[in-house]
mmCIF file of C-alpha atoms in Angstrom:
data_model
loop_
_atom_site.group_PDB
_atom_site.id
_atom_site.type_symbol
_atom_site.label_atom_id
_atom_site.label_comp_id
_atom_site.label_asym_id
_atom_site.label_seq_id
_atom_site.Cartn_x
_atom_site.Cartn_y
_atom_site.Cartn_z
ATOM 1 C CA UNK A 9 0.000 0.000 0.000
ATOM 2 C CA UNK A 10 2.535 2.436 0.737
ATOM 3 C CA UNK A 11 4.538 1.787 -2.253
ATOM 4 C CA UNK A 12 1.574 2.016 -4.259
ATOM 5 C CA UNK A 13 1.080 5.840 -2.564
ATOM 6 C CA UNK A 14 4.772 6.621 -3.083
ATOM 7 C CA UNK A 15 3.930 5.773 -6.702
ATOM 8 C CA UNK A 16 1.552 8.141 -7.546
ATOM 9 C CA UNK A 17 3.415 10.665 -5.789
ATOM 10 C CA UNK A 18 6.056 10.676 -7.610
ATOM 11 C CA UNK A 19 4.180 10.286 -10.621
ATOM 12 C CA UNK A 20 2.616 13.604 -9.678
ATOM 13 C CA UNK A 21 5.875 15.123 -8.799
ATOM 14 C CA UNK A 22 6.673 14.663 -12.247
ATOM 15 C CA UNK A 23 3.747 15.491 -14.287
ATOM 16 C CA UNK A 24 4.210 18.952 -11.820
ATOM 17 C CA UNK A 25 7.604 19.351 -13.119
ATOM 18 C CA UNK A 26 6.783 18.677 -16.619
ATOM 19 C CA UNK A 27 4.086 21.808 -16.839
ATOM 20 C CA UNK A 28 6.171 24.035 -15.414
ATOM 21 C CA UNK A 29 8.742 23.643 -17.736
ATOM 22 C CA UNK A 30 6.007 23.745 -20.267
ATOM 23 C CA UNK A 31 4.518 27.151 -18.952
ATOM 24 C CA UNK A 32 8.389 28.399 -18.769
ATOM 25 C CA UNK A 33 9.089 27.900 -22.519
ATOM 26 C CA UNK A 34 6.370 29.433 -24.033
ATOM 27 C CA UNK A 35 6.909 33.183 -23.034
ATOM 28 C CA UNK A 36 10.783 32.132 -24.386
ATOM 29 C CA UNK A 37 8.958 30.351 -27.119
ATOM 30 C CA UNK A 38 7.037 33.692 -28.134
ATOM 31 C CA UNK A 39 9.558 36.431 -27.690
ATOM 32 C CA UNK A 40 12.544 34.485 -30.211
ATOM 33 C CA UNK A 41 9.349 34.139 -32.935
ATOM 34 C CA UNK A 42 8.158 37.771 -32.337
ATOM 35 C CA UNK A 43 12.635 38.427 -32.593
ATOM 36 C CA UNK A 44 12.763 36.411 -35.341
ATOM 37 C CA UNK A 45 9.549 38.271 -37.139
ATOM 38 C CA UNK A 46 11.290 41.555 -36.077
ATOM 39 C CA UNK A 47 14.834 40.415 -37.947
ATOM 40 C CA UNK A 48 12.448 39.325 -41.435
ATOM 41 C CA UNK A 49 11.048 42.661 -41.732
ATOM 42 C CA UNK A 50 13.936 44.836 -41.292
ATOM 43 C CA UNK A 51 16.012 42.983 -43.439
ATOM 44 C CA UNK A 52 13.524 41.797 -46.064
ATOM 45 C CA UNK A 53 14.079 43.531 -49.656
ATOM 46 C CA UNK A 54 11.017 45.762 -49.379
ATOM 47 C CA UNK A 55 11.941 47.411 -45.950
ATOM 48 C CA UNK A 56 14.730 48.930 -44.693
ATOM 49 C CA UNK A 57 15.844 50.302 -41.135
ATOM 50 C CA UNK A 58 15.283 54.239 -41.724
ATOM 51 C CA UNK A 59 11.134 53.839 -43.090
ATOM 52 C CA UNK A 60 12.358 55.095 -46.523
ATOM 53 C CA UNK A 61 11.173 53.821 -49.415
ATOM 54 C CA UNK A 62 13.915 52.391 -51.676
ATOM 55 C CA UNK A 63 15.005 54.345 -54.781
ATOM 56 C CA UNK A 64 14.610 51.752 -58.387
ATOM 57 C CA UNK A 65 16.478 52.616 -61.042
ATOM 58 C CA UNK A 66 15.028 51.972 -64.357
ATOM 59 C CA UNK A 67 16.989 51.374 -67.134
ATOM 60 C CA UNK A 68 17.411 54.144 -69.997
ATOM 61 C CA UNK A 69 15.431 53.210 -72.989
ATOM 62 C CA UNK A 70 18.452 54.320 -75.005
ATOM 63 C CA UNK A 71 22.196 54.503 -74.842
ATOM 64 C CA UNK A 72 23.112 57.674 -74.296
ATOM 65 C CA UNK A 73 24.831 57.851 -77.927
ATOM 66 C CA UNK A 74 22.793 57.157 -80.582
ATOM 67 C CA UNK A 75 24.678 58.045 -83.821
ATOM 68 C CA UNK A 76 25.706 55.850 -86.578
ATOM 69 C CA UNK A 77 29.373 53.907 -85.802
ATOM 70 C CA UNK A 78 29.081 51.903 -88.681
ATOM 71 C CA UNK A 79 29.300 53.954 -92.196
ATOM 72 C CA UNK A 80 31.112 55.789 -94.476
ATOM 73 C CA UNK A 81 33.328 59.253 -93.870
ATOM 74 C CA UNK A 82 33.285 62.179 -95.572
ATOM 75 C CA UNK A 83 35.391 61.047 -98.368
ATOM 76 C CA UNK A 84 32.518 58.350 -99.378
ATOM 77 C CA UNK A 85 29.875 61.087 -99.633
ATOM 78 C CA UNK A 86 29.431 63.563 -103.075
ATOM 79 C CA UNK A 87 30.880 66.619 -103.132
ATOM 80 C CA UNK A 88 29.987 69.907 -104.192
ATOM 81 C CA UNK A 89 26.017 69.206 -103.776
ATOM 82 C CA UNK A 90 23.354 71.554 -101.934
ATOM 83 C CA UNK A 91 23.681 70.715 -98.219
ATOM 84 C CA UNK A 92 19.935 69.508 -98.365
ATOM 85 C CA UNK A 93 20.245 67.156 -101.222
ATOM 86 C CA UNK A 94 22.912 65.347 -99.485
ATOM 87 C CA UNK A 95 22.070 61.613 -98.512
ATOM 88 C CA UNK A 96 21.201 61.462 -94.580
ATOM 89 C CA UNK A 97 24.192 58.840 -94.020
ATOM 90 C CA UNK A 98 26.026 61.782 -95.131
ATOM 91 C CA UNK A 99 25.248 64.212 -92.253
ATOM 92 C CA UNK A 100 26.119 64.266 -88.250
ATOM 93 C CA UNK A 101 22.818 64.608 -86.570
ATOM 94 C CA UNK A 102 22.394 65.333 -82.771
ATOM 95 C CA UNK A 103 20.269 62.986 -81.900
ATOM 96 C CA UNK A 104 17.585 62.819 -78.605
ATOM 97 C CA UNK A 105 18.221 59.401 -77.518
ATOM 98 C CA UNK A 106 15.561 59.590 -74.925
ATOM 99 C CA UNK A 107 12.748 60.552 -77.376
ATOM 100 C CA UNK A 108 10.109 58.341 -77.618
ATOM 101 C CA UNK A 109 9.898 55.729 -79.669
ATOM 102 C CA UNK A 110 7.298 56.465 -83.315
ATOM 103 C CA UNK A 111 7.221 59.636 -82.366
ATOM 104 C CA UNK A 112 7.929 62.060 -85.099
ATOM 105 C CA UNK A 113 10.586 64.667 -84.013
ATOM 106 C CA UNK A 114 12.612 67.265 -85.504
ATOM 107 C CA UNK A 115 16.801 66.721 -85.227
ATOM 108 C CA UNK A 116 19.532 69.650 -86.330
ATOM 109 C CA UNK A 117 21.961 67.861 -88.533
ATOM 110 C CA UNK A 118 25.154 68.890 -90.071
ATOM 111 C CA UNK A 119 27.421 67.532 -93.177
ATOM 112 C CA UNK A 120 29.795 65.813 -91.955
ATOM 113 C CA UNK A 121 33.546 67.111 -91.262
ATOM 114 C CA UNK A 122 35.690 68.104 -94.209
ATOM 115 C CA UNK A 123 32.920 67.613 -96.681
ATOM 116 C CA UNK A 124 32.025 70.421 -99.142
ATOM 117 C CA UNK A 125 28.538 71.407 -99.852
ATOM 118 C CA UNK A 126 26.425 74.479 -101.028
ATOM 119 C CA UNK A 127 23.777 76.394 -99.010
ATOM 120 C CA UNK A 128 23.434 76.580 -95.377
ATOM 121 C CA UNK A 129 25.317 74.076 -93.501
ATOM 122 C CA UNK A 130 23.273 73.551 -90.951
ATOM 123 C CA UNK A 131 19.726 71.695 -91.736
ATOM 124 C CA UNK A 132 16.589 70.931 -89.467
ATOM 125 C CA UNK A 133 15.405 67.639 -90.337
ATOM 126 C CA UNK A 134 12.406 65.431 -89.544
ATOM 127 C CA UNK A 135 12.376 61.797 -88.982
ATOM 128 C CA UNK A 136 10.139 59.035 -86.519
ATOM 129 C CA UNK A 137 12.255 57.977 -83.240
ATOM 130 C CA UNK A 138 13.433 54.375 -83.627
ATOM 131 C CA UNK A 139 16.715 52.179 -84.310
ATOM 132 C CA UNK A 140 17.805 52.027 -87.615
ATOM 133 C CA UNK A 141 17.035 48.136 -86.870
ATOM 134 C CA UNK A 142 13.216 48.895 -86.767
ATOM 135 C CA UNK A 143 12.797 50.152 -90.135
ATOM 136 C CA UNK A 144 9.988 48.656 -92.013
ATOM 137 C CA UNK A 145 11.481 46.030 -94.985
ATOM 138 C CA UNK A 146 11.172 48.533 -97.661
ATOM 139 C CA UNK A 147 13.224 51.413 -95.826
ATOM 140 C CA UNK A 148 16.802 49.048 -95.947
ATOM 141 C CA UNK A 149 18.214 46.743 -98.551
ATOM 142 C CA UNK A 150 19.252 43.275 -97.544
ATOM 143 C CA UNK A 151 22.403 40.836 -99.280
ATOM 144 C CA UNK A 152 21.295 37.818 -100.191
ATOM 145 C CA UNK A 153 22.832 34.593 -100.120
ATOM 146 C CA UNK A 154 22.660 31.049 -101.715
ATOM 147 C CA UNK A 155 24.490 29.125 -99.186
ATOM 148 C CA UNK A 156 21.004 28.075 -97.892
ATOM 149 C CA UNK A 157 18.023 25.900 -98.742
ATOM 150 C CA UNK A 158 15.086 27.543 -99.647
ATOM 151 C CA UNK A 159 12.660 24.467 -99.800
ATOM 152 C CA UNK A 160 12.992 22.896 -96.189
ATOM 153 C CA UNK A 161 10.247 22.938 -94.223
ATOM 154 C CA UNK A 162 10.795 24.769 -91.803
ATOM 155 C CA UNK A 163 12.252 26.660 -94.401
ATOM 156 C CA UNK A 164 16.164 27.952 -93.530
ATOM 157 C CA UNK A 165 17.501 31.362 -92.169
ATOM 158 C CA UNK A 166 20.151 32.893 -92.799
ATOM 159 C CA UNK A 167 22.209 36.420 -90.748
ATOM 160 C CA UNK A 168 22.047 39.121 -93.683
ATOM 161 C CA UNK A 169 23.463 42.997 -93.672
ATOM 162 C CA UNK A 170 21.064 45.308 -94.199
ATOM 163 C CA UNK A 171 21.676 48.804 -94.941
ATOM 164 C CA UNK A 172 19.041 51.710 -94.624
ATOM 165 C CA UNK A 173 18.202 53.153 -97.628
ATOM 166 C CA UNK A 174 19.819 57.265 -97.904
ATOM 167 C CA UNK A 175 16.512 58.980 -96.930
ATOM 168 C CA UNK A 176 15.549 57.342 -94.196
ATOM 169 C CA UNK A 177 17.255 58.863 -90.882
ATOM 170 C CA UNK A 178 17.485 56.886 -87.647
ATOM 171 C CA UNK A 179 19.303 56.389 -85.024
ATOM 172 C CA UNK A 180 21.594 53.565 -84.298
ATOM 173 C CA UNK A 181 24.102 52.167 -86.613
ATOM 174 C CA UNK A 182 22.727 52.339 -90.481
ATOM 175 C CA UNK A 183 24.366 48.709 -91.368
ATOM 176 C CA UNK A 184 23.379 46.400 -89.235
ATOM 177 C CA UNK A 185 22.670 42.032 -89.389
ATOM 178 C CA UNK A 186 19.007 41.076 -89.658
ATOM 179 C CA UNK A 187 17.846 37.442 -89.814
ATOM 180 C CA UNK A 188 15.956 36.187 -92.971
ATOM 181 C CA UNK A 189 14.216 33.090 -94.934
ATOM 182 C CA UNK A 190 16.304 31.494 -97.212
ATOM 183 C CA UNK A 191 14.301 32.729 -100.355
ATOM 184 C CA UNK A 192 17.001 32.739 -103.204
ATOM 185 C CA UNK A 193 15.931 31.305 -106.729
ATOM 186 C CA UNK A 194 18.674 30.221 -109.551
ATOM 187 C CA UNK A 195 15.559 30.504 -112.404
ATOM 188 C CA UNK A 196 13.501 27.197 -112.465
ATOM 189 C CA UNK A 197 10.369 27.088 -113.023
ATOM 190 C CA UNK A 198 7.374 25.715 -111.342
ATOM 191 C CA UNK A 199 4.950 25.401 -115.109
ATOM 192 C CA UNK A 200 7.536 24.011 -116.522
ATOM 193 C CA UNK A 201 8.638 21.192 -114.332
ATOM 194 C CA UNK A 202 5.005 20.311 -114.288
ATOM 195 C CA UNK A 203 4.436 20.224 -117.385
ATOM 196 C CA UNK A 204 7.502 17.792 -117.944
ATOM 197 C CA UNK A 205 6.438 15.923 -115.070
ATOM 198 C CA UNK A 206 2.986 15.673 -116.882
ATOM 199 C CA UNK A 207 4.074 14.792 -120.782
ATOM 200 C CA UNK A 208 7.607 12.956 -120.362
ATOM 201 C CA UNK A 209 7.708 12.191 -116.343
ATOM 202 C CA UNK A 210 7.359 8.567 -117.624
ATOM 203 C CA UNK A 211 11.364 9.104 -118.911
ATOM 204 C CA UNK A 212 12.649 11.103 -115.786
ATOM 205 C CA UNK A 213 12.562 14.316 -117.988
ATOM 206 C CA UNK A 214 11.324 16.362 -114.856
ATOM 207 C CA UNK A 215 13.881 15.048 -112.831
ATOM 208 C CA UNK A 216 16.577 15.949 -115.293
ATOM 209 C CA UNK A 217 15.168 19.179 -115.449
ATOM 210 C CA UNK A 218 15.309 19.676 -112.070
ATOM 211 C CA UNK A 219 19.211 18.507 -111.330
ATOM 212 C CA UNK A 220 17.661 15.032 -109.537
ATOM 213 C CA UNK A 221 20.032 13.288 -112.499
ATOM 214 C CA UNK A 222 20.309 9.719 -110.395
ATOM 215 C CA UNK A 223 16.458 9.637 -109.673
ATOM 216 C CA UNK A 224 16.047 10.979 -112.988
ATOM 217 C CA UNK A 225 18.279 7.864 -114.384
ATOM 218 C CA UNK A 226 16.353 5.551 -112.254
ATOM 219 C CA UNK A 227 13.184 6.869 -113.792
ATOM 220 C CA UNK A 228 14.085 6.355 -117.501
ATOM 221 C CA UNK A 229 15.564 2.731 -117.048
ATOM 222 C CA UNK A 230 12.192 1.919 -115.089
ATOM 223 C CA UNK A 231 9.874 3.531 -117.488
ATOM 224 C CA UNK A 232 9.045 5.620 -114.603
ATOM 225 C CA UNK A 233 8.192 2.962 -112.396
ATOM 226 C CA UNK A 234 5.876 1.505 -114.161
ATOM 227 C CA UNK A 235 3.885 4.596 -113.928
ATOM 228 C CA UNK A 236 3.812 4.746 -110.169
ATOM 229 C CA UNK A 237 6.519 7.000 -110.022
ATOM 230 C CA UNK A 238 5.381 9.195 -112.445
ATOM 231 C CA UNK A 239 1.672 9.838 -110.833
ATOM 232 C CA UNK A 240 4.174 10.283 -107.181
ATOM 233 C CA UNK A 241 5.777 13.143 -108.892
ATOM 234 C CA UNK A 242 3.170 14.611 -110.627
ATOM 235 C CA UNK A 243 1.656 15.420 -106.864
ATOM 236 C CA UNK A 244 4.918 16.273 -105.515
ATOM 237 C CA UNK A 245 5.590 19.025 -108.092
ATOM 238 C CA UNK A 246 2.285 20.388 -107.767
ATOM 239 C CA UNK A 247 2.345 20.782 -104.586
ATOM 240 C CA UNK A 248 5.810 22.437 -104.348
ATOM 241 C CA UNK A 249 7.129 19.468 -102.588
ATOM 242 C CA UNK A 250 9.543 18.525 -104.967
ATOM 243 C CA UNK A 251 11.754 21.507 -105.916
ATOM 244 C CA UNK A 252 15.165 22.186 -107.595
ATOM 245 C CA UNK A 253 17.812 20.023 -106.207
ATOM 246 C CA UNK A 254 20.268 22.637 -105.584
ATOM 247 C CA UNK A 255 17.725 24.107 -102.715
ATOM 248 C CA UNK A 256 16.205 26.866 -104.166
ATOM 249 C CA UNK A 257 12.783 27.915 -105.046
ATOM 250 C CA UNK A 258 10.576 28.243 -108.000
ATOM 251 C CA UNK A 259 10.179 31.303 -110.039
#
């Protein structure tokens, strides 16, 4: 009996000692998570210790110069012309980088240094703030190439120069690379390939015509398949499937 009484009291003694541990933590508990929360907020990127909102920088939406790096000196332009008949790539303009951009603006230009011209030398001109880059297709002139294949699907790209055409003024360099479809054409044409394909397909005349010489062999000595072939490219010619073997397109 007594050992069953010293038992529970020492069962109690512990459950005692267990609660007020319990009740001791949590104030301790509390005041490191409220510390804690304190730390997050002071340190967090949209706070900092003084109240003051944070200054952004934005980005400018253009370099502070602006003028062409990439084209001809004075040497390269005519001499001996009115100053306002002289090609814009010809003139030093001052540009306002920060203008914004389709906006049409007015820029003070000047021929450029050492260059000889007649009239007043210094000329107000108007133009539509954007990159030289941004020109619409028929304001530059692009080199071609034929180092590509015109008739893949997707159809090859190739990195041209383009330069802006001498009325247009913009800022940026005036030669600069653009990206375009491989669209180059060495003068074979679509009607007549079909037509071959249509009258003499049976002797791999359409492939001959086309520079597909072993198919076009291969043809001839199988009378075209026995016709299978034949009716195959028939479609594939009509349907532009089948083009010039050296990659480029119909005319």
């Amino acid at each position: 009996m007594n050992d069953r009484a010293g038992l529970v009291r020492l069962s109690c003694l512990l459950l005692s000692l267990i609660f007020t541990r319990c009740v001791s933590d949590t104030p301790e508990r509390e005041a490191k998570s409220a510390l804690m929360e304190n730390n997050k907020n002071t340190t967090s990127p949209g706070n900092n210790l003084t109240g003051a909102t944070p200054s952004t920088s934005r980005p400018p939406t253009m370099p502070e110069n602006c003028s062409d790096r990439s084209w001809r000196g004075a040497r390269d332009c005519p001499n001996n012309l009115p100053c306002h008949m002289l090609p814009r790539e010809c003139l030093d303009c001052n540009f306002n980088c920060s203008c914004e951009y389709g906006h049409h603006i007015n820029v003070t230009c000047q021929p450029k240094k050492d260059l000889d011209c007649e009239g007043k030398k210094e000329l107000t001109v108007g133009m539509v703030c954007r990159y030289c880059y941004q020109t619409a297709s028929w304001e530059h002139t692009c080199l071609g190439t034929d180092q590509c294949l015109a008739v893949t699907s997707p159809r090859e790209t190739f990195t041209s120069n383009c330069t802006v055409k001498s009325e247009v003024v913009c800022l940026g360099n005036r030669v600069f690379p653009k990206k375009l479809p491989c669209n180059w054409t060495s003068g074979y044409k679509w009607s007549t390939a079909l037509l071959l394909s249509i009258t003499l397909g049976g002797f791999g005349a359409d492939r001959f015509y086309l520079g597909h010489w072993q198919e076009g062999i291969g043809k001839l000595f199988s009378f075209g398949g026995l016709g299978v072939w034949t009716i195959i490219d028939v479609i594939l010619i009509a349907i532009r499937y089948l083009g010039p073997a050296d990659g480029s397109l119909y005319i």
